[in-house]
CSV table of C-alpha atoms and ligand atoms in Angstrom, one decimal:
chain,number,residue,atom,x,y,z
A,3,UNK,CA,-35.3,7.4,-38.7
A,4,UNK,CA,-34.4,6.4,-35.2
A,5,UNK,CA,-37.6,6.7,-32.6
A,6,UNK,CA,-37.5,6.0,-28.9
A,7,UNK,CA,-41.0,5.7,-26.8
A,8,UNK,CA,-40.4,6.5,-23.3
A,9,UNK,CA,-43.6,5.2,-21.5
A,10,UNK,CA,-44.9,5.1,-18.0
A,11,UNK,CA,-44.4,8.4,-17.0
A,12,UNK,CA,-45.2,9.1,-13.2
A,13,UNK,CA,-45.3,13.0,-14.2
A,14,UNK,CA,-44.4,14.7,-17.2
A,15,UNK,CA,-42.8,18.7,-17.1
A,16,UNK,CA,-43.3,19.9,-20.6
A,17,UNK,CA,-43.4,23.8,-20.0
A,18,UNK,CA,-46.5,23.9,-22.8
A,19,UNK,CA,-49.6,25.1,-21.1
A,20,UNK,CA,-51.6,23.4,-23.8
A,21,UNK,CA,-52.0,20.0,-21.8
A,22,UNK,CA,-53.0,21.4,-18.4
A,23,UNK,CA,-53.3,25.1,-18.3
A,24,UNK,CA,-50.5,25.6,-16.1
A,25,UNK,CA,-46.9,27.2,-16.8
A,26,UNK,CA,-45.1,23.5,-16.6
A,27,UNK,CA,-47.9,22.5,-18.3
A,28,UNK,CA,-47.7,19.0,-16.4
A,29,UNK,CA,-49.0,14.9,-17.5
A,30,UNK,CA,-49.5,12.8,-15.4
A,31,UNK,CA,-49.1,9.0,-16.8
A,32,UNK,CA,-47.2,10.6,-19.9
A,33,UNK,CA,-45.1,8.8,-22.9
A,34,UNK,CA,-43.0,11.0,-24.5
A,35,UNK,CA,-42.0,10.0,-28.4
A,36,UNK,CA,-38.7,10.8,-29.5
A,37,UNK,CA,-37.5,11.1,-33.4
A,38,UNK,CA,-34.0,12.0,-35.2
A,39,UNK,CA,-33.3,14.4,-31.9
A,40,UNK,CA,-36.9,16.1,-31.3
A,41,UNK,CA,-39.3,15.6,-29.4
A,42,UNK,CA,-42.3,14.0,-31.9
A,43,UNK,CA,-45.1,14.1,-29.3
A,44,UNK,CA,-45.9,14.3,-25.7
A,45,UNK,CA,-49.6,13.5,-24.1
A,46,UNK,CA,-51.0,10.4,-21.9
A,47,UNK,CA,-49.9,7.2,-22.0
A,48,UNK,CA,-52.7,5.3,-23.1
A,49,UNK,CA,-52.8,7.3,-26.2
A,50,UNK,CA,-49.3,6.6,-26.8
A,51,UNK,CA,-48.4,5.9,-30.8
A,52,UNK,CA,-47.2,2.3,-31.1
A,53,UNK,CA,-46.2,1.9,-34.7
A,54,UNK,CA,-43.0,2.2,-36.0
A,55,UNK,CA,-41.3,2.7,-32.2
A,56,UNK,CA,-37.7,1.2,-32.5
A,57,UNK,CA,-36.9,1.6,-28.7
A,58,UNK,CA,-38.9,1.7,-25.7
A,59,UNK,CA,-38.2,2.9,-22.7
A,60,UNK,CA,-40.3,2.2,-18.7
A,61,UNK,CA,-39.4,5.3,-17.1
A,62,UNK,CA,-41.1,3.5,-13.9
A,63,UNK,CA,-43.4,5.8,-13.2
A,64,UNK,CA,-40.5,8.3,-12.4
A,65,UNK,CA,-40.5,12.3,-13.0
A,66,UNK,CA,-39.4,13.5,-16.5
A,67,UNK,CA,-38.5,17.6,-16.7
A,68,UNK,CA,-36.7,19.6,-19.6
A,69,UNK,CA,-33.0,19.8,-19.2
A,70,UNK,CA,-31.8,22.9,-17.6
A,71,UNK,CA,-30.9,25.8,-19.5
A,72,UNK,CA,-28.0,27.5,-18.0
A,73,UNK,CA,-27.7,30.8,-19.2
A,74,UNK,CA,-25.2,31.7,-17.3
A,75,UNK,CA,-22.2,30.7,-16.4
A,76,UNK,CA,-18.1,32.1,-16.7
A,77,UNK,CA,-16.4,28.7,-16.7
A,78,UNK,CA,-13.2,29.7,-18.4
A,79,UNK,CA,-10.7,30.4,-15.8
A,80,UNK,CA,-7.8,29.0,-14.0
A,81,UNK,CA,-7.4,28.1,-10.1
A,82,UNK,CA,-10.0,28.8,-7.3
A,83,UNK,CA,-10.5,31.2,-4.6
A,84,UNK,CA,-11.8,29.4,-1.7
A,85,UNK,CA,-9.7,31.3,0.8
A,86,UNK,CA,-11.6,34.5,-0.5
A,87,UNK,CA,-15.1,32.5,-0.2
A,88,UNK,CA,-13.7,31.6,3.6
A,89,UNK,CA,-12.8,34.9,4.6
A,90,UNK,CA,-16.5,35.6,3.8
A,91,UNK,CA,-18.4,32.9,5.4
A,92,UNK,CA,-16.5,34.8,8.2
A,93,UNK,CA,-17.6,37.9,7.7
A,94,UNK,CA,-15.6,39.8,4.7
A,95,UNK,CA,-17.8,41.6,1.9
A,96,UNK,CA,-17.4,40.4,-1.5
A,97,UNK,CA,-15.9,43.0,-3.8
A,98,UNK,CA,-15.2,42.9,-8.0
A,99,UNK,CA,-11.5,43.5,-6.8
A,100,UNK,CA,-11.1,39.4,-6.5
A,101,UNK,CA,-11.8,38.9,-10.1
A,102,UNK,CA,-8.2,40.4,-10.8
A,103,UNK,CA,-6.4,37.1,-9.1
A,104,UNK,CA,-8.2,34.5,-11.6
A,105,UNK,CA,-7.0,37.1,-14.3
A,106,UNK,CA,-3.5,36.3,-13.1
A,107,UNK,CA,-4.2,32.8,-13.0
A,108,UNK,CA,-5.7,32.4,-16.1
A,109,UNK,CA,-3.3,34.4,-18.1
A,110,UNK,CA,-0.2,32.0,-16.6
A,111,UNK,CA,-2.3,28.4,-17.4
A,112,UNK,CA,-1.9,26.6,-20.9
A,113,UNK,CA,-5.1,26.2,-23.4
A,114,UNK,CA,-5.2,23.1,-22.7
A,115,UNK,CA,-5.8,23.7,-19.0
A,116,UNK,CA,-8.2,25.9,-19.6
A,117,UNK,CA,-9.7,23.9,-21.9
A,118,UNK,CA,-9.5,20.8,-19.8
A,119,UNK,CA,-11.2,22.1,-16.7
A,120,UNK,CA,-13.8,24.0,-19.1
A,121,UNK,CA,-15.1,20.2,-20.1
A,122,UNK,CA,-14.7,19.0,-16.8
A,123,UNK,CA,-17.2,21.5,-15.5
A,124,UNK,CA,-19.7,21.1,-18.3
A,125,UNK,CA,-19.7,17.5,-18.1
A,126,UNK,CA,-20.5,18.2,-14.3
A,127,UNK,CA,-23.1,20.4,-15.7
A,128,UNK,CA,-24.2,17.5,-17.4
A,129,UNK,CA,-24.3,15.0,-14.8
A,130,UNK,CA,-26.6,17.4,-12.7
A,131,UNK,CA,-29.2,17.7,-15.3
A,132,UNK,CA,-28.0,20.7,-18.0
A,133,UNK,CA,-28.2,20.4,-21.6
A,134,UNK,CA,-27.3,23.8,-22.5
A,135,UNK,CA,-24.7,26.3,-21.3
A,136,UNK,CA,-24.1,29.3,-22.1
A,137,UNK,CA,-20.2,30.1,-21.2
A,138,UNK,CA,-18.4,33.5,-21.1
A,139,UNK,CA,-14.9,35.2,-21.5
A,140,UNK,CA,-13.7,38.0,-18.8
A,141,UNK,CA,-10.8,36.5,-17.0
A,142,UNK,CA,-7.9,37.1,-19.9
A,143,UNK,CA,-8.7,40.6,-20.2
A,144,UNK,CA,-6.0,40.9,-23.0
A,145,UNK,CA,-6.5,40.6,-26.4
A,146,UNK,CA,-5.2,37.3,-26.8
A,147,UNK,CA,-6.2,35.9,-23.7
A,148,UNK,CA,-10.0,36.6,-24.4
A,149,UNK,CA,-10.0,35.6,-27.6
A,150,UNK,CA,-8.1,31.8,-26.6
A,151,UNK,CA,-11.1,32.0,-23.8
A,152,UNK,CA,-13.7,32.3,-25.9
A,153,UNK,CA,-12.0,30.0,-28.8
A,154,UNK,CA,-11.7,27.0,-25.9
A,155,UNK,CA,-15.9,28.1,-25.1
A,156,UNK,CA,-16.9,27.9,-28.3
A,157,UNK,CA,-15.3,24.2,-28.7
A,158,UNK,CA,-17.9,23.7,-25.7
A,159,UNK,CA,-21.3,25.6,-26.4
A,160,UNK,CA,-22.4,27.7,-29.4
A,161,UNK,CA,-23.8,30.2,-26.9
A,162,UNK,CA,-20.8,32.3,-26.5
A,163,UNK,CA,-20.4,35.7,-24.7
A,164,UNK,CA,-17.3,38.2,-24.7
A,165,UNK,CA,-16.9,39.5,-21.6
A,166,UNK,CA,-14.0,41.6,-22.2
A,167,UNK,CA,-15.4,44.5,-19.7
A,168,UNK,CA,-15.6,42.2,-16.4
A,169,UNK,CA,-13.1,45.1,-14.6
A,170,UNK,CA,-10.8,47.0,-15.7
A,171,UNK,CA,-7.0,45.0,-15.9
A,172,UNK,CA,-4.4,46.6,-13.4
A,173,UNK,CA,-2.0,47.4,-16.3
A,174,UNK,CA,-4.6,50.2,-17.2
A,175,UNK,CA,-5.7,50.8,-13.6
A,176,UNK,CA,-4.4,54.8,-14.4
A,177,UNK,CA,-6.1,54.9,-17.8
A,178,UNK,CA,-9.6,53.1,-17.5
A,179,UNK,CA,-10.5,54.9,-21.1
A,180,UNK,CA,-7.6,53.4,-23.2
A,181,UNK,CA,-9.2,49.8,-21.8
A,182,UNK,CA,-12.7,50.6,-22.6
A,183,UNK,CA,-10.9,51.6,-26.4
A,184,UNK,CA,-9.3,48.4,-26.7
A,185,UNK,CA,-12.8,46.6,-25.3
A,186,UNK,CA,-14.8,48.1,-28.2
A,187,UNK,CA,-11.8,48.0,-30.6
A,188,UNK,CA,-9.2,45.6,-31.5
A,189,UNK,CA,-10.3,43.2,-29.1
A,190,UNK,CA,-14.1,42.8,-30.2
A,191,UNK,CA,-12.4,42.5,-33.5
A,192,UNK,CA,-10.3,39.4,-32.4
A,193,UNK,CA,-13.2,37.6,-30.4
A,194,UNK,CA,-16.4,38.1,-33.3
A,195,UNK,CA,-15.9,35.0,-35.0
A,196,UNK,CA,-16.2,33.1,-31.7
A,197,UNK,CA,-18.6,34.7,-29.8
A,198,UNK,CA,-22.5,35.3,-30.3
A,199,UNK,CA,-23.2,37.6,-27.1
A,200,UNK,CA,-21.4,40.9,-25.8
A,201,UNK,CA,-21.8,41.3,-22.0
A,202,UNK,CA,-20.6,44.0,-19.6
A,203,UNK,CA,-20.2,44.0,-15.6
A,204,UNK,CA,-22.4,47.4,-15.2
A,205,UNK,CA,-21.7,47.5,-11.2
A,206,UNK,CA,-19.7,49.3,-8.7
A,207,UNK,CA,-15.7,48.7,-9.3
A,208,UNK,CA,-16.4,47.4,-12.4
A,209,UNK,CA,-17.5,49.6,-15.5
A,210,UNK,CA,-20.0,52.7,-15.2
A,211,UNK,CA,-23.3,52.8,-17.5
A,212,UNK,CA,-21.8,55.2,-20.1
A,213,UNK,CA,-19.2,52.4,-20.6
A,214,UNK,CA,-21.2,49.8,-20.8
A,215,UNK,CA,-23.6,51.6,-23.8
A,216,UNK,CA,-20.7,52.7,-25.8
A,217,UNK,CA,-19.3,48.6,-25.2
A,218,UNK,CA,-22.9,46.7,-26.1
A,219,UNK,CA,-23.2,49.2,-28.7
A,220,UNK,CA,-19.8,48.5,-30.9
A,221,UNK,CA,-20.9,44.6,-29.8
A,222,UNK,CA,-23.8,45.1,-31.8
A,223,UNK,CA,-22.9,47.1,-34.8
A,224,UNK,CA,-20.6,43.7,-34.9
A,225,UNK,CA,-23.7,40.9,-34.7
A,226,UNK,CA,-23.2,40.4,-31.2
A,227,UNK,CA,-26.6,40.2,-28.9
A,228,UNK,CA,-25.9,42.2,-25.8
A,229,UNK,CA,-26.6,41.0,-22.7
A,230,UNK,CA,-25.6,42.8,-19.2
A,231,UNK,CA,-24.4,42.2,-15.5
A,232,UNK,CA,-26.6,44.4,-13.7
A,233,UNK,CA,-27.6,45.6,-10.3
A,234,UNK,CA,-25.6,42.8,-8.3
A,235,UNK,CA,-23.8,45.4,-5.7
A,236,UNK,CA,-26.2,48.1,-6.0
A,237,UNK,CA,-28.9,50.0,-7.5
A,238,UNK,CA,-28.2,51.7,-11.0
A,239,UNK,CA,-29.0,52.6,-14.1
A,240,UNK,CA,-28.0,48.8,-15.4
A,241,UNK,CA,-31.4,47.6,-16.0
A,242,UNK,CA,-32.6,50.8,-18.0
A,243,UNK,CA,-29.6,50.4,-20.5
A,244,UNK,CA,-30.5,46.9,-20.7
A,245,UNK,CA,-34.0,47.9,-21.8
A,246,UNK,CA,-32.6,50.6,-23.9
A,247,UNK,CA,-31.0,48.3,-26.1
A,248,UNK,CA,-33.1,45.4,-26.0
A,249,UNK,CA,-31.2,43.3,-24.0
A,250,UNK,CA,-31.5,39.2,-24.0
A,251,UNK,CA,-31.8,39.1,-20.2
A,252,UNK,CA,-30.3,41.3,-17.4
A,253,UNK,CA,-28.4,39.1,-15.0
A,254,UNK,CA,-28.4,39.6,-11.3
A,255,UNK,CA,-30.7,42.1,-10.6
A,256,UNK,CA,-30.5,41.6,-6.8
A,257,UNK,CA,-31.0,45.7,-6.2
A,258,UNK,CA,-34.3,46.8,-8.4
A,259,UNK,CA,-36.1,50.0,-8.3
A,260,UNK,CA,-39.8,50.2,-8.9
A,261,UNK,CA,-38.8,52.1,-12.0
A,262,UNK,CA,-36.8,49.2,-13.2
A,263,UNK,CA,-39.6,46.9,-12.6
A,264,UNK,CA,-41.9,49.0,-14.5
A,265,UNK,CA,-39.4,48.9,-17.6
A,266,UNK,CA,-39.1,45.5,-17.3
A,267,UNK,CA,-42.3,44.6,-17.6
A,268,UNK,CA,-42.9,46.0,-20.9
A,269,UNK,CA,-40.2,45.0,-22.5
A,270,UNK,CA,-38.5,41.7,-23.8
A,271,UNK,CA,-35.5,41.7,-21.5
A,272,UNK,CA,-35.9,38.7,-19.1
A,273,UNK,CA,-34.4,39.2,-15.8
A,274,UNK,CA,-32.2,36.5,-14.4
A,275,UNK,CA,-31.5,36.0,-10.9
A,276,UNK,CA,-28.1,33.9,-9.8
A,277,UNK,CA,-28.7,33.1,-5.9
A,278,UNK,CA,-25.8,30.8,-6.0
A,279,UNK,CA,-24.0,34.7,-6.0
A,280,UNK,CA,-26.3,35.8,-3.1
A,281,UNK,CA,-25.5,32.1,-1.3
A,282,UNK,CA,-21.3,32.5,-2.0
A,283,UNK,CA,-20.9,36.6,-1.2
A,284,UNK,CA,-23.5,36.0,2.0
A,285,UNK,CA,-25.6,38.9,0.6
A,286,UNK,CA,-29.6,39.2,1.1
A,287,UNK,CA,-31.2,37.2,-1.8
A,288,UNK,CA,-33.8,39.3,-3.7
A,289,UNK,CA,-37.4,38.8,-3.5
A,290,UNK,CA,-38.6,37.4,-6.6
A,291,UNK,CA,-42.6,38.1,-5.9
A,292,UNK,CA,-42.0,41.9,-7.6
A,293,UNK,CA,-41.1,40.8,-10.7
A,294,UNK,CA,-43.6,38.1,-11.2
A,295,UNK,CA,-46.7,39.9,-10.2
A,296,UNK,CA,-45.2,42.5,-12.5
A,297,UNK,CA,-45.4,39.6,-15.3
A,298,UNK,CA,-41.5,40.1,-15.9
A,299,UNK,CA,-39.8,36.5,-17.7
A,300,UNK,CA,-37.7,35.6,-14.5
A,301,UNK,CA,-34.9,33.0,-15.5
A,302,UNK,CA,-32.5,31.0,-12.9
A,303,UNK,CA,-28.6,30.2,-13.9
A,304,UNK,CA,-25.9,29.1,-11.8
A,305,UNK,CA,-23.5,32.2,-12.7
A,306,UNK,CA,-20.8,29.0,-12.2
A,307,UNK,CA,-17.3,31.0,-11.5
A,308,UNK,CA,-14.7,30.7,-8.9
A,309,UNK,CA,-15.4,34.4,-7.3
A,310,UNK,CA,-18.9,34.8,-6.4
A,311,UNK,CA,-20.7,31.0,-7.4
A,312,UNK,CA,-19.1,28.0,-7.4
A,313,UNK,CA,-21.5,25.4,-8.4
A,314,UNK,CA,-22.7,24.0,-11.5
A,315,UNK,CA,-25.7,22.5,-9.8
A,316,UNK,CA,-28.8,23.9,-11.3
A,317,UNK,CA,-30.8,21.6,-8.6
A,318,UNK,CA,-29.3,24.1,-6.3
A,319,UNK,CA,-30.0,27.0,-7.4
A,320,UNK,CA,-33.8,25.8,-7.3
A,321,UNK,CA,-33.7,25.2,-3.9
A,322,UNK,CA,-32.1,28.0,-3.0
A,323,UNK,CA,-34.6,30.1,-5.4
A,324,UNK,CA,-37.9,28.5,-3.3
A,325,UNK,CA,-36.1,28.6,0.1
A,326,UNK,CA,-35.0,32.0,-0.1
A,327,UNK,CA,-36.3,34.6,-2.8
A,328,UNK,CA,-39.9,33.2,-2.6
A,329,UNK,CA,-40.2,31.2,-5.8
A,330,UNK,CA,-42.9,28.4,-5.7
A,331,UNK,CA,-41.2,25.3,-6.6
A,332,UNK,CA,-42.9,25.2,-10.2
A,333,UNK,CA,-41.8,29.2,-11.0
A,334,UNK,CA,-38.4,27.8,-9.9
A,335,UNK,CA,-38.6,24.9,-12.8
A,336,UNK,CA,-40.5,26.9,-15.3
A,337,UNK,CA,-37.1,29.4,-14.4
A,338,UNK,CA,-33.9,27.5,-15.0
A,339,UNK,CA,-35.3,25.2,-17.5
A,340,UNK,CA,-37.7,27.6,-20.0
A,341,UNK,CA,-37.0,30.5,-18.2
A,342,UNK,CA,-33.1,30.2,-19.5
A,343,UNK,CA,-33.9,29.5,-22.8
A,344,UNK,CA,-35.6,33.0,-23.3
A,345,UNK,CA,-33.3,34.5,-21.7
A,346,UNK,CA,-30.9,33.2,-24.8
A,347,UNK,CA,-33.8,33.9,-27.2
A,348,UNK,CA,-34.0,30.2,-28.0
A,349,UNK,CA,-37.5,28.7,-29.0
A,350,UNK,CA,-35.9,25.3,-29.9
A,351,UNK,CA,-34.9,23.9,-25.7
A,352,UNK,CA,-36.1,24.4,-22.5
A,353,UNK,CA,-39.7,22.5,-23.1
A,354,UNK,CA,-40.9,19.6,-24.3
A,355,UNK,CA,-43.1,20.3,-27.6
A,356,UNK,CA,-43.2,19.0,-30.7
A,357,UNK,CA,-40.0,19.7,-32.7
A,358,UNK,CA,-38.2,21.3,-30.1
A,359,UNK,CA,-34.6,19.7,-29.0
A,360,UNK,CA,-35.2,16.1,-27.0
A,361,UNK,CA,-33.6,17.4,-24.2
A,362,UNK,CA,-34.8,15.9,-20.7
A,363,UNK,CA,-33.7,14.6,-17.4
A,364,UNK,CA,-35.7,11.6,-15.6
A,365,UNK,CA,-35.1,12.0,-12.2
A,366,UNK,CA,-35.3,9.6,-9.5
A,367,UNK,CA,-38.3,11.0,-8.1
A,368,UNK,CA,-42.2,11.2,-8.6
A,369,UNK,CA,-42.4,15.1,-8.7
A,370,UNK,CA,-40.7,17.6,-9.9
A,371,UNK,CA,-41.6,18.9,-6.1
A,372,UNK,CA,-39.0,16.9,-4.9
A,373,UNK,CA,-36.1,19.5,-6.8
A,374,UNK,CA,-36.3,21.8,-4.0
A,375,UNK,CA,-37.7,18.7,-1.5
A,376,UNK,CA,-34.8,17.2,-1.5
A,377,UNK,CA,-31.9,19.5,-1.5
A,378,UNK,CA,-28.4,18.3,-1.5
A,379,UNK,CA,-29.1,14.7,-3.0
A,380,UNK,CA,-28.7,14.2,-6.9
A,381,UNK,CA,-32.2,13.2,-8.2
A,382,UNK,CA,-30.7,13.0,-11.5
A,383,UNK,CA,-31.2,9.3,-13.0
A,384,UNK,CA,-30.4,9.6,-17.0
A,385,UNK,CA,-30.2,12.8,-18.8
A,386,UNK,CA,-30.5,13.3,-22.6
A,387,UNK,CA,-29.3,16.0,-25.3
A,388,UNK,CA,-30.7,16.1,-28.7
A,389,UNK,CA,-32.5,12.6,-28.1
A,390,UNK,CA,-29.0,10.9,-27.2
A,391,UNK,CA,-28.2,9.9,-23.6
A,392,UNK,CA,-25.4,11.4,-22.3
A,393,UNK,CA,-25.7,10.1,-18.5
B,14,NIG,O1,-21.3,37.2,-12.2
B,14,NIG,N1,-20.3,39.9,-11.1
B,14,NIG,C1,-19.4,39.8,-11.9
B,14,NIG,N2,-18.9,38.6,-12.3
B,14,NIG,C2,-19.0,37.4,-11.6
B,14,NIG,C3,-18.1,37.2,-10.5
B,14,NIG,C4,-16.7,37.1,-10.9
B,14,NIG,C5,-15.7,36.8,-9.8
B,14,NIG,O2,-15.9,37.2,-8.6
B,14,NIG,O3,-14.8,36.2,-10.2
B,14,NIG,C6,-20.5,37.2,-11.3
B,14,NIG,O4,-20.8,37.1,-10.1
B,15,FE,FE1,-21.7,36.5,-13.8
């Protein structure tokens, strides 16, 4: 059995309201005790175990908080579009019509590109404090070209989502309806053994609500979970179909109706917000107050893709979720750390308990405050996955 004692904790994020009452259920002057990959125990530093402790480690009174859970991100693609992102800045709207020129790009690259650029983003991931990502097709759009996306994702992450219904291709630009066949068909067919999720861009330009039952539906009669783009461009029925089918999370959710609050909040779909999307497109960021005094499970992720977010920075999106939608900086932890892994349905990462995954950052900082405090400058001193340090 290996064990590792990190001791001397300045404060400790665990996200179990059982040490302090509070959502980040917080320690101050914390150890943390580490064994084959899980976390073995968490609580005050005096009380510390001592016996049997192969390793310890001073974390010099540092900040320790669960590694982010990125639940989503589309980081299988080919070249980038920062012409479109500076015609923006300058005053153009963003549109779903841009997604068609990483489709071309994609298509042309090799697998191994793809692949290549895939672990160069998650290891940047990484290096910014993630330990999970969740990674998704929607820029191959052809049989083979989804399922090579999703093969390359799932030799990155186990959390897997066909996207095969991001637009419509332009090869079936006159026939919509044979696409939406081939989505639900032969292509789902080709992508099941590589994918755990079935998402669909429910939005203007992109696929309708009809669509987008009849495509999470054949995903589930499969064993996919579905999970659904929704309400990014404006209001719809996105969030209600989400409900209906018992949806992981509904991502976006920038335009919300009181009705859809009301369905949210009694149901077990989390609602995930992406203000890296609202930061890149120059759109008004959503207020997140709504949802949380309706007691809806509000998750952050980074949405990482060349179109509408280009950032893997999870620190970011933090303190772009306090500065500008109204999160308090602890909703905005609690979000893209615990927050993400409900929104993947994942009791095992995303807080520090006993048996759960060791998966931490220790930042160089003596609050988790200092996330949004400090924006722009990488806090991140050492990150570990599954008890291992990978930075
Ligand atoms: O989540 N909204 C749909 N899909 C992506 C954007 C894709 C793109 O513009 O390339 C998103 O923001
Ligand atoms: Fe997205």
């Amino acid at each position: 059995m290996t064990s590792t004692l990190i001791t001397n904790i300045g404060q400790l994020v665990t996200n179990d309201p059982s040490h302090d009452g509070t959502k980040l259920g917080l320690i101050k002057d914390a150890a943390l005790l580490i064994e084959d990959g899980v976390i073995a125990w968490a609580g005050p530093n005096s009380q510390a175990p001592t016996h049997h402790i192969k390793k310890t480690i001073d974390a010099e009174s540092k900040c320790i908080v669960p590694g982010y859970v990125d639940s989503h991100t589309h980081m299988i693609f080919a070249g980038d579009r920062s012409n479109e992102f500076r015609a923006r800045m300058l005053g153009e709207m963003y549109s779903a019509g841009g997604i068609t020129s990483t489709v071309e790009k994609t298509r042309k690259a090799s697998s191994e590109l793809l692949l290549n650029h895939a672990q160069f983003l998650s290891a940047e991931a990484n290096a910014g404090g993630t330990t999970t990502i969740e990674i998704k097709s929607g820029y191959g759009l052809t049989l083979k070209d989804e399922q090579r996306s999703l093969e390359i994702a799932r030799k990155i992450s186990d959390e897997t989502t066909f996207l095969g219904a991001h637009v419509v291709p332009v090869e079936y630009k006159d026939s919509p309806h044979d696409y939406v066949d081939l989505v639900c068909g032969p292509m789902l067919e080709a992508v099941q053994p590589y994918a755990k999720w079935i998402d669909v861009f429910c939005d203007k330009g992109a696929f309708s609500v009809d669509d987008a039952r009849r495509i999470l539906k054949a995903g589930i009669a499969r064993g996919l979970m579905p999970r659904l783009h929704a309400n990014q461009l404006q209001e719809g029925q996105g969030i209600a179909l989400g409900v209906e089918l018992d949806a992981a999370s509904v991502d976006h959710v920038s335009h919300v109706s009181e009705e859809d609050i009301q369905l949210l909040s009694t149901s077990n779909t989390v609602a995930t917000l992406l203000p890296g999307a609202e930061f890149s497109t120059r759109s008004a960021y959503p207020d997140v107050r709504p949802l949380l005094e309706a007691s809806i499970t509000v998750a952050l992720a980074s949405d990482c893709n060349p179109g509408s977010s280009y950032t893997t920075s999870m620190a970011f999106i933090i303190a772009v979720a306090v500065r500008e939608m109204h999160f308090s900086p602890e909703q905005a932890v609690w979000s893209a750390t615990m927050g993400g892994a409900k929104a993947l349905r994942r009791n095992d990462i995303g807080h520090l308990v006993e048996g759960a995954c060791a998966d931490f950052q220790i930042l160089n900082a003596p609050s988790y405050i200092h996330l949004a405090y400090r924006p722009g400058v990488n806090l991140v001193e050492q990150v570990w996955r599954n008890g291992l340090q990978l930075i």
